[in-house]
Amino acid sequence: MTKLSVNINKIATLRNARGANNPNVVKVALDCERFGAQGITVHPRPDERHIRYQDAVDLAKVVTTEFNIEGYPDQRFMQLIREVKPAQATLVPDPPNAITSNTGWDTIAHQSMLKDIVAELKEIGTRVSIFINPEAKYFEPAKLTGTDRVELYTEPYASNYHPNREKAVKPYVEVAQLARELGLGLNAGHDLDLQNLAYLKQQIPFLEEVSIGHALICDALYYGLENTIQMYRRQLEI
Ligand SMILES: CC(=O)[C@@H](O)[C@H](O)COP(=O)(O)O
Ligand SMILES: NCC(=O)COP(=O)(O)O
């Protein structure tokens, strides 16, 4: 089974537009779970333009599915993980001013740093995933960091899906097999949507989790949150 973790960053973007607490991200997270989400993902950024660090603290108290916190492992992120102890921490190499995540780790250049961070996170008791591009050279070094999982950065798959989905998925299928051989668990995320999700799942049936935010929240404007979550879940059952 591939779990659907709903990224609620965009709910916080909407809330922050008016400064009060509507929509309430904690309530939305609980509703996502009630509607079928098997995990909740947040990615607090240093400027707190959407999810705030305090949101992650508040969410951790009530989320009963898998809570996944993504981010660059600076001191504030590590302090948050120590305080919240989420089920999973996903390490992303974004600089502080990144508009959104746009690449995975260079696990060769940053192997020693990642190894130390992974060890610290595992000491806390949090499963670790490393955000990674679909390039074979990064997988063995990723394994050597001690990480439990890797998360495939799927933006290139998503943007190449419509012109040629077979070509778009090919590098992902190759590295997914490699990850499997290395004993790395496999997550995927970024720009997955109702059109491209089922094919990715068909080609990589052993995906453990996808985290989806932007497209899912956009779809919810038309279909409603409950329907939308069910529609995404169905894509993963194919
Ligand atoms: C790692 C990843 O792909 C997601 O966290 C994505 O970047 C969402 O972040 P934003 O909501 O800030 O775009
Ligand atoms: N890890 C990816 C994620 O959480 C959501 O990415 P997106 O669906 O908002 O592009």
Coordinates of C-alpha atoms and ligand atoms in Angstrom, one line a residue:
M1 CA 0.0 0.0 0.0
T2 CA 1.2 3.5 -0.8
K3 CA 0.2 6.0 1.9
L4 CA -1.2 9.4 1.0
S5 CA 0.2 12.1 3.2
V6 CA -1.6 15.5 2.7
N7 CA 0.7 18.5 2.7
I8 CA -1.3 21.3 4.3
N9 CA 1.2 24.2 3.7
K10 CA -1.4 25.9 1.3
I11 CA -4.0 25.9 4.0
A12 CA -1.7 28.0 6.1
T13 CA -1.0 30.3 3.1
L14 CA -4.7 31.0 3.0
R15 CA -4.9 31.5 6.8
N16 CA -2.0 33.9 6.8
A17 CA -3.6 36.1 4.1
R18 CA -5.9 37.6 6.7
G19 CA -3.8 37.1 9.9
A20 CA -6.6 35.4 11.9
N21 CA -7.2 31.7 12.2
N22 CA -9.4 30.9 9.2
P23 CA -9.0 28.3 8.0
N24 CA -7.7 26.6 11.1
V25 CA -4.9 24.3 10.0
V26 CA -5.3 22.0 13.0
K27 CA -9.0 21.5 12.2
V28 CA -8.1 21.0 8.5
A29 CA -5.5 18.4 9.4
L30 CA -7.9 16.4 11.5
D31 CA -10.6 16.6 8.8
C32 CA -8.0 15.4 6.2
E33 CA -7.4 12.4 8.4
R34 CA -11.2 11.9 8.8
F35 CA -11.5 12.0 5.0
G36 CA -8.9 9.4 4.4
A37 CA -5.4 11.0 4.6
Q38 CA -2.9 8.5 5.9
G39 CA -0.5 11.2 7.0
I40 CA -0.1 14.9 7.4
T41 CA 3.0 16.7 6.0
V42 CA 4.2 20.2 6.7
H43 CA 7.2 22.1 5.5
P44 CA 7.8 25.1 7.7
R45 CA 10.2 27.6 6.0
P46 CA 12.4 30.1 7.8
D47 CA 10.1 33.1 6.9
E48 CA 7.0 31.2 8.1
R49 CA 5.1 32.4 5.1
H50 CA 2.8 29.4 5.3
I51 CA 3.2 26.7 8.1
R52 CA 4.6 28.2 11.2
Y53 CA 6.9 26.3 13.6
Q54 CA 4.2 26.7 16.3
D55 CA 1.7 25.0 13.9
A56 CA 3.9 22.0 13.8
V57 CA 4.0 21.9 17.6
D58 CA 0.2 22.2 17.7
L59 CA -0.4 19.6 15.0
A60 CA 1.9 17.1 16.7
K61 CA -0.4 17.0 19.7
V62 CA -3.4 15.9 17.7
V63 CA -2.4 14.2 14.5
T64 CA -3.0 10.4 14.8
T65 CA -1.8 9.3 11.4
E66 CA 1.8 9.7 10.3
F67 CA 3.2 13.2 10.9
N68 CA 5.9 14.2 8.5
I69 CA 7.9 17.4 8.9
E70 CA 10.0 18.5 5.9
G71 CA 12.8 21.1 5.8
Y72 CA 16.4 22.1 5.7
P73 CA 18.1 20.7 8.9
D74 CA 19.2 24.0 10.4
Q75 CA 19.3 24.6 14.2
R76 CA 15.6 25.7 14.3
F77 CA 14.5 22.7 12.3
M78 CA 16.4 20.3 14.5
Q79 CA 15.0 22.0 17.7
L80 CA 11.5 21.5 16.3
I81 CA 12.1 17.8 15.6
R82 CA 13.5 17.4 19.1
E83 CA 10.4 19.0 20.6
V84 CA 7.8 17.4 18.3
K85 CA 9.3 14.0 17.6
P86 CA 7.3 13.4 14.4
A87 CA 7.0 10.0 12.9
Q88 CA 9.2 11.2 10.0
A89 CA 11.5 14.0 9.2
T90 CA 12.2 14.7 5.5
L91 CA 15.5 16.5 4.8
V92 CA 15.3 19.0 2.0
P93 CA 18.3 21.0 0.7
D94 CA 16.3 24.3 0.2
P95 CA 18.1 27.6 0.9
P96 CA 16.1 29.9 3.2
N97 CA 14.7 32.0 0.4
A98 CA 13.6 29.1 -1.9
I99 CA 10.1 29.7 -3.3
T100 CA 9.5 26.0 -3.3
S101 CA 11.7 22.9 -3.3
N102 CA 13.6 22.7 -6.6
T103 CA 16.1 19.9 -6.3
G104 CA 17.2 17.0 -4.1
W105 CA 20.4 16.6 -2.1
D106 CA 23.8 16.2 -3.5
T107 CA 24.4 13.2 -1.2
I108 CA 28.0 13.0 -2.4
A109 CA 29.1 16.5 -1.4
H110 CA 27.0 16.6 1.8
Q111 CA 27.3 13.0 2.9
S112 CA 29.2 13.6 6.1
M113 CA 26.8 16.4 7.2
L114 CA 23.8 14.3 6.4
K115 CA 25.3 11.3 8.2
D116 CA 25.5 13.4 11.4
I117 CA 22.0 14.8 11.0
V118 CA 20.5 11.4 10.3
A119 CA 22.2 9.9 13.4
E120 CA 20.8 12.7 15.6
L121 CA 17.3 12.3 14.2
K122 CA 17.4 8.6 14.7
E123 CA 18.5 9.1 18.3
I124 CA 15.4 11.2 18.7
G125 CA 13.4 8.3 17.4
T126 CA 12.3 9.9 14.1
R127 CA 12.3 8.0 10.8
V128 CA 14.4 9.9 8.3
S129 CA 13.9 10.4 4.6
I130 CA 16.2 12.4 2.3
F131 CA 14.8 14.3 -0.7
I132 CA 16.7 13.1 -3.8
N133 CA 16.8 13.6 -7.5
P134 CA 16.3 10.5 -9.7
E135 CA 20.0 10.1 -10.5
A136 CA 21.7 6.7 -9.6
K137 CA 24.9 8.3 -8.4
Y138 CA 23.1 9.8 -5.3
F139 CA 21.7 6.5 -4.0
E140 CA 24.6 4.6 -2.6
P141 CA 25.9 7.7 -0.8
A142 CA 22.4 8.3 0.5
K143 CA 22.4 4.8 1.9
L144 CA 25.7 5.5 3.6
T145 CA 24.2 8.4 5.6
G146 CA 22.1 5.8 7.4
T147 CA 18.7 7.3 6.2
D148 CA 15.7 5.0 6.4
R149 CA 14.1 6.3 3.2
V150 CA 14.6 8.6 0.3
E151 CA 11.9 10.8 -1.3
L152 CA 12.1 11.1 -5.0
Y153 CA 11.8 14.7 -6.2
T154 CA 9.0 14.3 -8.8
E155 CA 8.8 17.8 -10.4
P156 CA 10.7 16.6 -13.5
Y157 CA 8.4 13.6 -13.8
A158 CA 5.3 15.8 -13.5
S159 CA 6.5 18.4 -16.0
N160 CA 7.5 15.8 -18.6
Y161 CA 4.4 13.6 -18.0
H162 CA 2.2 15.0 -20.7
P163 CA 4.6 15.1 -23.6
N164 CA 5.9 11.6 -22.9
R165 CA 5.0 9.7 -19.7
E166 CA 7.1 6.6 -20.5
K167 CA 10.2 8.8 -20.9
A168 CA 9.3 10.9 -17.9
V169 CA 9.0 7.9 -15.6
K170 CA 12.0 5.9 -16.8
P171 CA 14.7 7.4 -14.6
Y172 CA 12.3 7.0 -11.6
V173 CA 11.7 3.3 -12.2
E174 CA 15.5 2.8 -12.5
V175 CA 16.4 4.5 -9.3
A176 CA 13.4 3.0 -7.5
Q177 CA 14.8 -0.4 -8.2
L178 CA 18.2 0.7 -7.0
A179 CA 16.8 2.0 -3.8
R180 CA 15.0 -1.3 -3.3
E181 CA 18.3 -3.2 -3.8
L182 CA 20.0 -1.0 -1.3
G183 CA 17.2 -1.5 1.3
L184 CA 16.1 2.1 1.2
G185 CA 12.4 2.8 1.7
L186 CA 10.8 4.9 -1.0
N187 CA 8.7 8.1 -0.8
A188 CA 7.8 10.5 -3.6
G189 CA 6.6 14.0 -3.9
H190 CA 6.4 17.4 -5.6
D191 CA 3.8 18.4 -8.2
L192 CA 2.0 15.0 -8.1
D193 CA -1.6 15.4 -9.2
L194 CA -4.7 13.5 -10.3
Q195 CA -3.4 13.1 -13.8
N196 CA 0.2 11.8 -13.1
L197 CA -0.2 9.9 -9.8
A198 CA -1.7 6.6 -10.9
Y199 CA 0.9 6.0 -13.6
L200 CA 3.8 6.6 -11.2
K201 CA 2.2 4.2 -8.8
Q202 CA 1.7 1.6 -11.5
Q203 CA 5.3 1.9 -12.6
I204 CA 6.7 1.8 -9.0
P205 CA 4.1 -0.3 -7.0
F206 CA 6.4 -0.5 -3.9
L207 CA 6.3 3.3 -3.2
E208 CA 5.7 3.6 0.5
E209 CA 4.3 7.1 0.6
V210 CA 3.5 10.1 -1.5
S211 CA 3.1 13.6 0.0
I212 CA 0.9 15.9 -2.0
G213 CA -0.1 19.5 -1.3
H214 CA -0.4 22.1 -4.0
A215 CA -2.5 20.2 -6.6
L216 CA -4.6 18.5 -4.0
I217 CA -5.6 21.7 -2.3
C218 CA -6.3 23.3 -5.7
D219 CA -8.5 20.3 -6.6
A220 CA -10.3 20.6 -3.3
L221 CA -11.6 24.1 -4.4
Y222 CA -13.6 22.3 -7.1
Y223 CA -14.4 18.9 -5.7
G224 CA -14.3 19.6 -1.9
L225 CA -11.7 18.3 0.5
E226 CA -13.3 15.0 1.3
N227 CA -14.0 14.0 -2.3
T228 CA -10.6 15.1 -3.4
I229 CA -8.8 13.0 -0.8
Q230 CA -10.8 10.0 -1.8
M231 CA -10.0 10.7 -5.5
Y232 CA -6.3 10.7 -4.7
R233 CA -6.6 7.6 -2.6
R234 CA -8.2 5.8 -5.5
Q235 CA -5.3 6.8 -7.8
L236 CA -3.1 4.8 -5.5
E237 CA -5.2 1.7 -5.5
I238 CA -4.8 1.1 -9.2
Ligands
LIG1 C1 9.9 18.9 -0.4 C2 8.7 19.3 -1.3 O1 8.7 19.0 -2.4 C3 7.6 20.0 -0.7 O2 7.8 20.4 0.6 C4 7.2 21.2 -1.4 O3 8.4 22.0 -1.7 C5 6.2 22.0 -0.7 O4 6.8 23.2 -0.2 P1 6.0 24.6 -0.5 O5 4.6 24.4 0.0 O6 6.7 25.6 0.3 O7 6.0 24.8 -1.9
LIG2 N1 7.1 16.4 -0.3 C1 6.3 16.9 -1.3 C2 5.1 17.6 -0.7 O1 5.0 17.6 0.5 C3 4.1 18.3 -1.5 O2 4.6 18.9 -2.7 P1 3.5 19.6 -3.6 O3 2.4 18.6 -3.9 O4 3.0 20.8 -2.8 O5 4.3 20.0 -4.8

